Coordinates of C-alpha atoms in Angstrom, one line a residue:
N613 CA 1.5 -67.0 6.3
G614 CA 4.8 -68.8 6.1
F615 CA 6.2 -66.1 3.8
K616 CA 5.0 -63.4 6.3
C617 CA 6.5 -65.2 9.2
H618 CA 9.8 -65.6 7.3
C619 CA 9.9 -61.9 6.4
M620 CA 9.1 -60.9 10.0
S621 CA 11.8 -63.3 11.3
E622 CA 14.3 -61.7 8.9
S623 CA 13.2 -58.2 9.9
H624 CA 13.5 -59.1 13.6
Q625 CA 17.0 -60.5 13.1
R626 CA 18.1 -57.3 11.3
Q627 CA 16.8 -55.2 14.2
L628 CA 18.8 -57.4 16.6
L629 CA 21.9 -57.0 14.5
L630 CA 21.5 -53.2 14.4
A631 CA 20.9 -53.1 18.2
S632 CA 24.0 -55.2 18.8
E633 CA 26.1 -52.9 16.8
N634 CA 25.2 -49.8 18.8
P635 CA 23.2 -50.8 21.9
Q636 CA 23.7 -47.5 23.7
Q637 CA 21.9 -45.6 20.9
F638 CA 18.8 -47.8 21.2
M639 CA 18.9 -47.6 25.0
D640 CA 19.0 -43.8 24.9
Y641 CA 16.1 -43.7 22.5
F642 CA 14.0 -46.0 24.6
S643 CA 15.0 -44.2 27.8
E644 CA 13.9 -40.9 26.4
E645 CA 10.6 -42.2 25.2
F646 CA 9.9 -43.9 28.5
R647 CA 10.7 -40.8 30.4
N648 CA 8.5 -38.5 28.2
D649 CA 5.6 -40.9 28.3
F650 CA 5.8 -41.4 32.0
L651 CA 6.0 -37.7 32.8
E652 CA 3.2 -36.9 30.3
L653 CA 1.0 -39.5 32.1
L654 CA 1.9 -38.0 35.5
R655 CA 1.2 -34.5 34.4
R656 CA -2.2 -35.3 32.7
R657 CA -3.5 -37.7 35.2
F658 CA -2.3 -36.3 38.5
G659 CA -1.2 -32.7 37.8
T660 CA 1.0 -31.4 40.6
K661 CA -0.5 -33.6 43.3
R662 CA 1.8 -35.9 45.4
V663 CA 1.3 -39.5 44.4
H664 CA 3.0 -42.9 45.0
N665 CA 5.3 -43.8 42.1
N666 CA 3.9 -47.4 41.9
I667 CA 0.4 -46.0 41.2
V668 CA 1.7 -44.0 38.2
Y669 CA 3.9 -46.9 36.9
N670 CA 1.0 -49.4 37.1
E671 CA -1.2 -47.1 35.1
Y672 CA 1.6 -46.5 32.6
I673 CA 2.3 -50.2 31.9
S674 CA -1.5 -50.9 31.5
H675 CA -1.2 -49.4 28.0
R676 CA -0.3 -52.0 25.4
E677 CA 2.3 -49.9 23.5
H678 CA 4.4 -48.8 26.4
I679 CA 8.2 -49.0 26.6
H680 CA 9.2 -51.4 29.3
M681 CA 11.7 -50.3 31.9
N682 CA 14.0 -53.2 31.0
A683 CA 14.8 -51.5 27.8
T684 CA 15.9 -48.3 29.5
Q685 CA 19.0 -47.1 31.4
W686 CA 17.2 -47.6 34.7
E687 CA 17.1 -51.0 36.3
T688 CA 14.4 -50.3 38.9
L689 CA 11.5 -47.8 39.5
T690 CA 13.3 -46.5 42.5
D691 CA 16.4 -45.6 40.4
F692 CA 14.1 -43.8 37.9
T693 CA 12.4 -42.0 40.7
K694 CA 15.7 -40.8 42.2
W695 CA 16.8 -39.7 38.7
L696 CA 13.7 -37.6 38.4
G697 CA 14.5 -35.9 41.6
R698 CA 18.1 -35.2 40.7
E699 CA 17.1 -33.8 37.3
G700 CA 14.6 -31.4 39.0
L701 CA 11.7 -32.9 37.0
C702 CA 9.8 -33.9 40.1
K703 CA 9.8 -33.5 43.8
V704 CA 10.5 -36.9 45.4
D705 CA 10.5 -38.1 49.0
E706 CA 10.9 -41.5 50.6
T707 CA 8.4 -42.7 53.2
P708 CA 7.8 -46.1 55.0
K709 CA 5.2 -46.8 52.3
G710 CA 7.7 -46.2 49.5
W711 CA 8.6 -43.3 47.2
Y712 CA 6.3 -40.4 46.4
I713 CA 6.6 -38.1 43.4
Q714 CA 5.1 -34.7 42.6
Y715 CA 5.3 -33.2 39.1
I716 CA 6.9 -29.8 38.7
D717 CA 5.0 -27.8 36.1
R718 CA 7.3 -25.3 34.4
D719 CA 4.8 -24.3 31.7
P720 CA 5.0 -20.5 31.3
E721 CA 1.2 -20.3 31.1
T722 CA 0.9 -22.3 34.3
I723 CA 3.4 -20.0 36.1
R724 CA 1.5 -17.0 34.9
R725 CA -1.8 -18.3 36.2
Q726 CA -0.1 -19.2 39.6
Q727 CA 1.1 -15.6 39.8
E728 CA -2.3 -14.3 39.0
Q729 CA -3.8 -16.5 41.8
E730 CA -1.2 -15.3 44.2
R731 CA -2.1 -11.7 43.3
K732 CA -5.8 -12.4 43.8
K733 CA -5.0 -14.1 47.2
K734 CA -3.0 -11.1 48.3
Q735 CA -5.9 -8.8 47.3
D736 CA -8.3 -10.9 49.3
L737 CA -6.0 -10.6 52.3
D738 CA -6.0 -6.9 51.9
D739 CA -9.8 -6.9 51.8
E740 CA -9.9 -8.9 55.0
E741 CA -7.6 -6.3 56.7
K742 CA -9.8 -3.5 55.5
T743 CA -12.8 -5.3 57.0
A744 CA -11.0 -5.8 60.3
K745 CA -10.1 -2.1 60.5
F746 CA -13.7 -1.2 59.7
I747 CA -14.9 -3.4 62.5
E748 CA -12.4 -1.9 64.9
Q749 CA -13.5 1.6 63.9
Q750 CA -17.1 0.7 64.5
V751 CA -16.3 -0.8 68.0
R752 CA -14.3 2.3 68.9
R753 CA -17.1 4.6 67.7
G754 CA -19.6 2.6 69.8
L755 CA -17.5 2.8 72.9
E756 CA -17.1 6.6 72.4
G757 CA -20.9 6.9 72.0
K758 CA -21.4 5.0 75.3
E759 CA -19.1 7.4 77.1
L760 CA -21.1 10.4 75.9
E761 CA -24.4 8.8 77.0
K762 CA -23.4 8.6 80.7
P763 CA -25.9 10.6 82.8
V764 CA -24.7 13.7 84.7
Y765 CA -26.1 14.0 88.2
T766 CA -26.8 17.3 89.9
E767 CA -27.4 18.2 93.5
L768 CA -31.0 18.5 94.7
N769 CA -31.7 22.0 96.2
R770 CA -34.9 23.1 97.7
E771 CA -35.6 26.8 97.9
N772 CA -38.8 26.3 100.0
E773 CA -39.1 23.5 102.5
E774 CA -42.9 23.5 102.2
E775 CA -42.9 23.1 98.5
K776 CA -43.8 19.6 97.1
V777 CA -41.2 17.7 95.2
T778 CA -42.5 15.8 92.2
F779 CA -40.6 13.1 90.2
N780 CA -41.7 12.0 86.7
L781 CA -40.9 8.4 85.9
N782 CA -40.3 6.9 82.5
K783 CA -43.9 5.5 82.3
G784 CA -45.5 8.7 83.1
A785 CA -46.3 8.0 86.7
S786 CA -45.7 10.7 89.2
T787 CA -44.8 10.5 92.9
S788 CA -45.4 13.3 95.3
I789 CA -43.6 13.7 98.6
A790 CA -45.1 16.1 101.0
A791 CA -42.7 18.2 102.8
S792 CA -42.7 17.9 106.5
S793 CA -41.3 19.9 109.3
K794 CA -38.3 17.6 109.6
P795 CA -34.9 19.0 108.8
S796 CA -33.8 18.9 105.2
S797 CA -30.9 16.5 106.0
V798 CA -33.4 13.7 106.5
L799 CA -35.1 14.2 103.1
G800 CA -31.9 14.9 101.2
P801 CA -30.3 11.5 100.8
N802 CA -33.6 9.6 100.0
A803 CA -34.7 12.2 97.5
L804 CA -31.2 12.2 95.9
K805 CA -31.3 8.4 95.4
M806 CA -34.8 8.7 93.8
V807 CA -33.6 11.5 91.5
E808 CA -30.6 9.4 90.4
G809 CA -32.8 6.5 89.5
A810 CA -35.2 8.7 87.6
V811 CA -32.4 10.5 85.8
K812 CA -30.8 7.1 84.8
R813 CA -34.1 5.8 83.5
K814 CA -34.9 9.1 81.7
E815 CA -31.4 9.3 80.1
S816 CA -31.6 5.7 79.1
A817 CA -35.0 6.1 77.5
H818 CA -33.9 9.3 75.8
S819 CA -30.7 7.8 74.4
S820 CA -32.4 4.6 73.4
G821 CA -35.1 6.6 71.7
Q822 CA -32.6 8.5 69.6
S823 CA -30.1 5.8 68.8
K824 CA -32.1 2.6 69.0
E825 CA -33.1 2.7 65.4
K826 CA -29.7 3.9 64.2
K827 CA -27.8 1.2 66.2
K828 CA -30.2 -1.5 65.3
K829 CA -30.0 -0.7 61.6
S830 CA -26.2 -0.2 61.5
A831 CA -25.4 -3.4 63.4
L832 CA -27.7 -5.4 61.2
D833 CA -26.3 -3.9 58.1
E834 CA -22.7 -4.4 59.3
I835 CA -23.4 -8.1 60.0
M836 CA -25.0 -8.6 56.6
E837 CA -22.1 -6.8 54.9
L838 CA -19.5 -8.9 56.7
E839 CA -21.3 -12.1 55.9
E840 CA -21.5 -11.0 52.3
E841 CA -17.8 -10.1 52.2
K842 CA -16.9 -13.4 53.8
K843 CA -18.9 -15.4 51.2
R844 CA -17.4 -13.3 48.4
T845 CA -13.8 -13.9 49.5
S846 CA -14.2 -17.6 50.3
R847 CA -12.3 -19.2 47.5
R848 CA -11.1 -22.7 46.4
D849 CA -8.2 -23.8 44.2
Y850 CA -10.5 -25.7 41.9
W851 CA -13.2 -24.2 39.7
L852 CA -14.3 -26.6 37.0
Q853 CA -18.1 -27.2 36.5
P854 CA -20.0 -29.3 33.9
E855 CA -21.6 -27.6 30.9
I856 CA -19.4 -24.5 30.9
I857 CA -17.5 -23.3 27.9
V858 CA -13.7 -23.1 28.3
K859 CA -10.7 -22.3 26.2
I860 CA -7.6 -24.5 25.8
V861 CA -4.5 -22.5 26.6
T862 CA -1.7 -25.1 26.5
K863 CA 0.4 -25.4 23.3
K864 CA 1.5 -29.0 24.0
L865 CA -1.5 -30.4 22.1
G866 CA -0.5 -28.6 18.9
E867 CA -2.1 -25.7 17.0
K868 CA -5.2 -27.9 16.3
Y869 CA -6.5 -27.3 19.9
H870 CA -4.6 -24.2 21.0
K871 CA -6.9 -21.3 21.8
K872 CA -9.9 -23.4 20.7
K873 CA -13.2 -23.6 22.7
A874 CA -14.7 -26.7 24.2
V875 CA -17.6 -27.7 26.5
V876 CA -16.8 -29.4 29.9
K877 CA -18.7 -32.7 29.9
E878 CA -17.4 -34.3 33.0
V879 CA -15.3 -33.2 36.0
I880 CA -12.9 -35.8 37.5
D881 CA -11.3 -35.4 41.0
K882 CA -12.2 -31.7 41.0
Y883 CA -9.1 -30.7 38.9
T884 CA -9.5 -32.6 35.7
A885 CA -12.1 -32.2 33.0
V886 CA -13.3 -34.2 30.0
V887 CA -14.0 -31.6 27.3
K888 CA -15.6 -31.9 23.9
M889 CA -14.3 -29.6 21.2
I890 CA -17.0 -27.3 19.7
D891 CA -15.5 -27.3 16.2
S892 CA -14.4 -30.9 15.7
G893 CA -16.3 -32.8 18.4
D894 CA -13.0 -34.4 19.7
K895 CA -13.0 -35.4 23.4
L896 CA -9.9 -34.6 25.5
K897 CA -9.0 -35.1 29.1
L898 CA -7.2 -32.0 30.5
D899 CA -6.1 -30.5 33.8
Q900 CA -7.7 -27.2 34.8
T901 CA -4.3 -25.4 34.5
H902 CA -4.5 -25.9 30.7
L903 CA -7.9 -24.3 30.5
E904 CA -9.3 -20.8 31.1
T905 CA -12.8 -19.3 31.4
V906 CA -14.7 -17.7 28.5
I907 CA -16.5 -14.4 29.0
P908 CA -19.5 -14.0 26.7
A909 CA -21.2 -10.8 25.4
P910 CA -23.5 -8.9 27.9
G911 CA -26.9 -10.5 28.1
K912 CA -25.6 -14.1 27.8
K913 CA -25.9 -16.7 30.6
V914 CA -22.8 -17.4 32.8
M915 CA -22.1 -19.6 35.8
V916 CA -20.2 -18.4 38.9
L917 CA -17.2 -20.8 39.5
N918 CA -15.6 -19.5 42.7
G919 CA -16.4 -17.4 45.7
G920 CA -19.6 -17.1 47.8
Y921 CA -21.9 -17.3 44.8
R922 CA -20.2 -20.5 43.4
G923 CA -22.6 -22.7 41.4
N924 CA -25.2 -19.9 40.7
E925 CA -26.2 -19.1 37.2
G926 CA -26.7 -15.5 36.1
I927 CA -26.9 -13.0 33.2
L928 CA -23.9 -11.0 32.3
E929 CA -24.9 -7.4 32.7
S930 CA -21.7 -5.5 32.0
I931 CA -17.9 -5.8 31.7
N932 CA -15.2 -3.6 33.4
E933 CA -12.2 -4.0 31.2
K934 CA -9.9 -1.9 33.4
R935 CA -10.5 -4.1 36.5
F936 CA -10.8 -7.3 34.6
S937 CA -14.2 -7.9 36.3
A938 CA -17.9 -8.1 35.4
T939 CA -21.3 -7.4 36.9
I940 CA -24.0 -10.2 36.8
I941 CA -27.5 -10.7 37.9
I942 CA -28.3 -14.0 39.6
D943 CA -31.3 -15.6 37.9
S944 CA -31.6 -18.9 39.8
G945 CA -31.9 -20.2 43.3
P946 CA -32.9 -18.2 46.5
L947 CA -30.6 -15.3 45.4
K948 CA -32.5 -14.8 42.1
G949 CA -32.5 -11.1 41.1
R950 CA -29.4 -10.1 43.2
R951 CA -27.0 -7.9 41.4
V952 CA -23.3 -8.9 42.0
E953 CA -20.6 -6.5 41.0
D954 CA -16.8 -6.8 40.5
I955 CA -16.6 -10.5 39.9
Q956 CA -13.2 -11.4 38.4
Y957 CA -13.0 -12.9 34.9
E958 CA -11.6 -16.2 36.2
D959 CA -14.6 -16.7 38.5
I960 CA -17.3 -16.9 35.8
S961 CA -17.6 -18.6 32.4
K962 CA -20.1 -18.9 29.6
L963 CA -22.7 -21.6 29.8
A964 CA -23.2 -24.0 26.9

């Protein structure tokens, strides 16, 4: 033990001598390692979410083998935070509670996925505009139909004053008015009012008889279609679910894990997953931006990860490669047996 202590003491003295000869070289090395480890922790743990810099630093120094800030070019955490903002590595802002940082992810794969999400969002907005135009057309068509259904009134003419006038009501009842020897001007206004009421009721009954079934059916169908469309287009920016199979797309972990498949074992804070590699059994903690869904062969089980059918399991029926979409049949829950078409690849994934 004395020999070991002596050797370690001499090694430590040599390191101090080397550091004293070129202190800037050692400081640059420690500063770079501190910066890389800090940013890697920020990216893995918090992604692109805005977080207080003290929270990240406290989690960083909880590791035993961390590089302390005293060995770097930055004297305080505030100086380091300002430096991150000047270098464009993070978005930083000062509040009464302190400094907040937000990681800027410039990974090409992440940018590609963000562009894909923007394209999907624009497509959803276009679908909503089409739905709004469809509703407007239906309302205009309904108003035009009402204008055509307005009754047309005609003048009541009597060729013979002694002839009886009979009115047929909508319930089949009949009313007879015996002609009297009084002038026709006395009978005219009352009879005209009764004719108007009878015509309105008759026209109303006739129009309702023809279009009641059509209007009722079309209105109900439209409401159901709109609700279905609303559910289908309701999306969220997180999609991870336990027990789905995903593919690792980031290259930062090396070729050992790149393009390899894993099973999601746990979802943390909606955006982070603990996955278990299928080939090696290794467990990793990754952000959803470094993962993508896996589309199985037709006939295999999948889970819907986004949209109105989120959380439902189904059977993959077919794949549309031109539209990057699939058709599934729900096989669980109250919607069991429903056939859902044109679901995007990123909204479903194979079940483990």
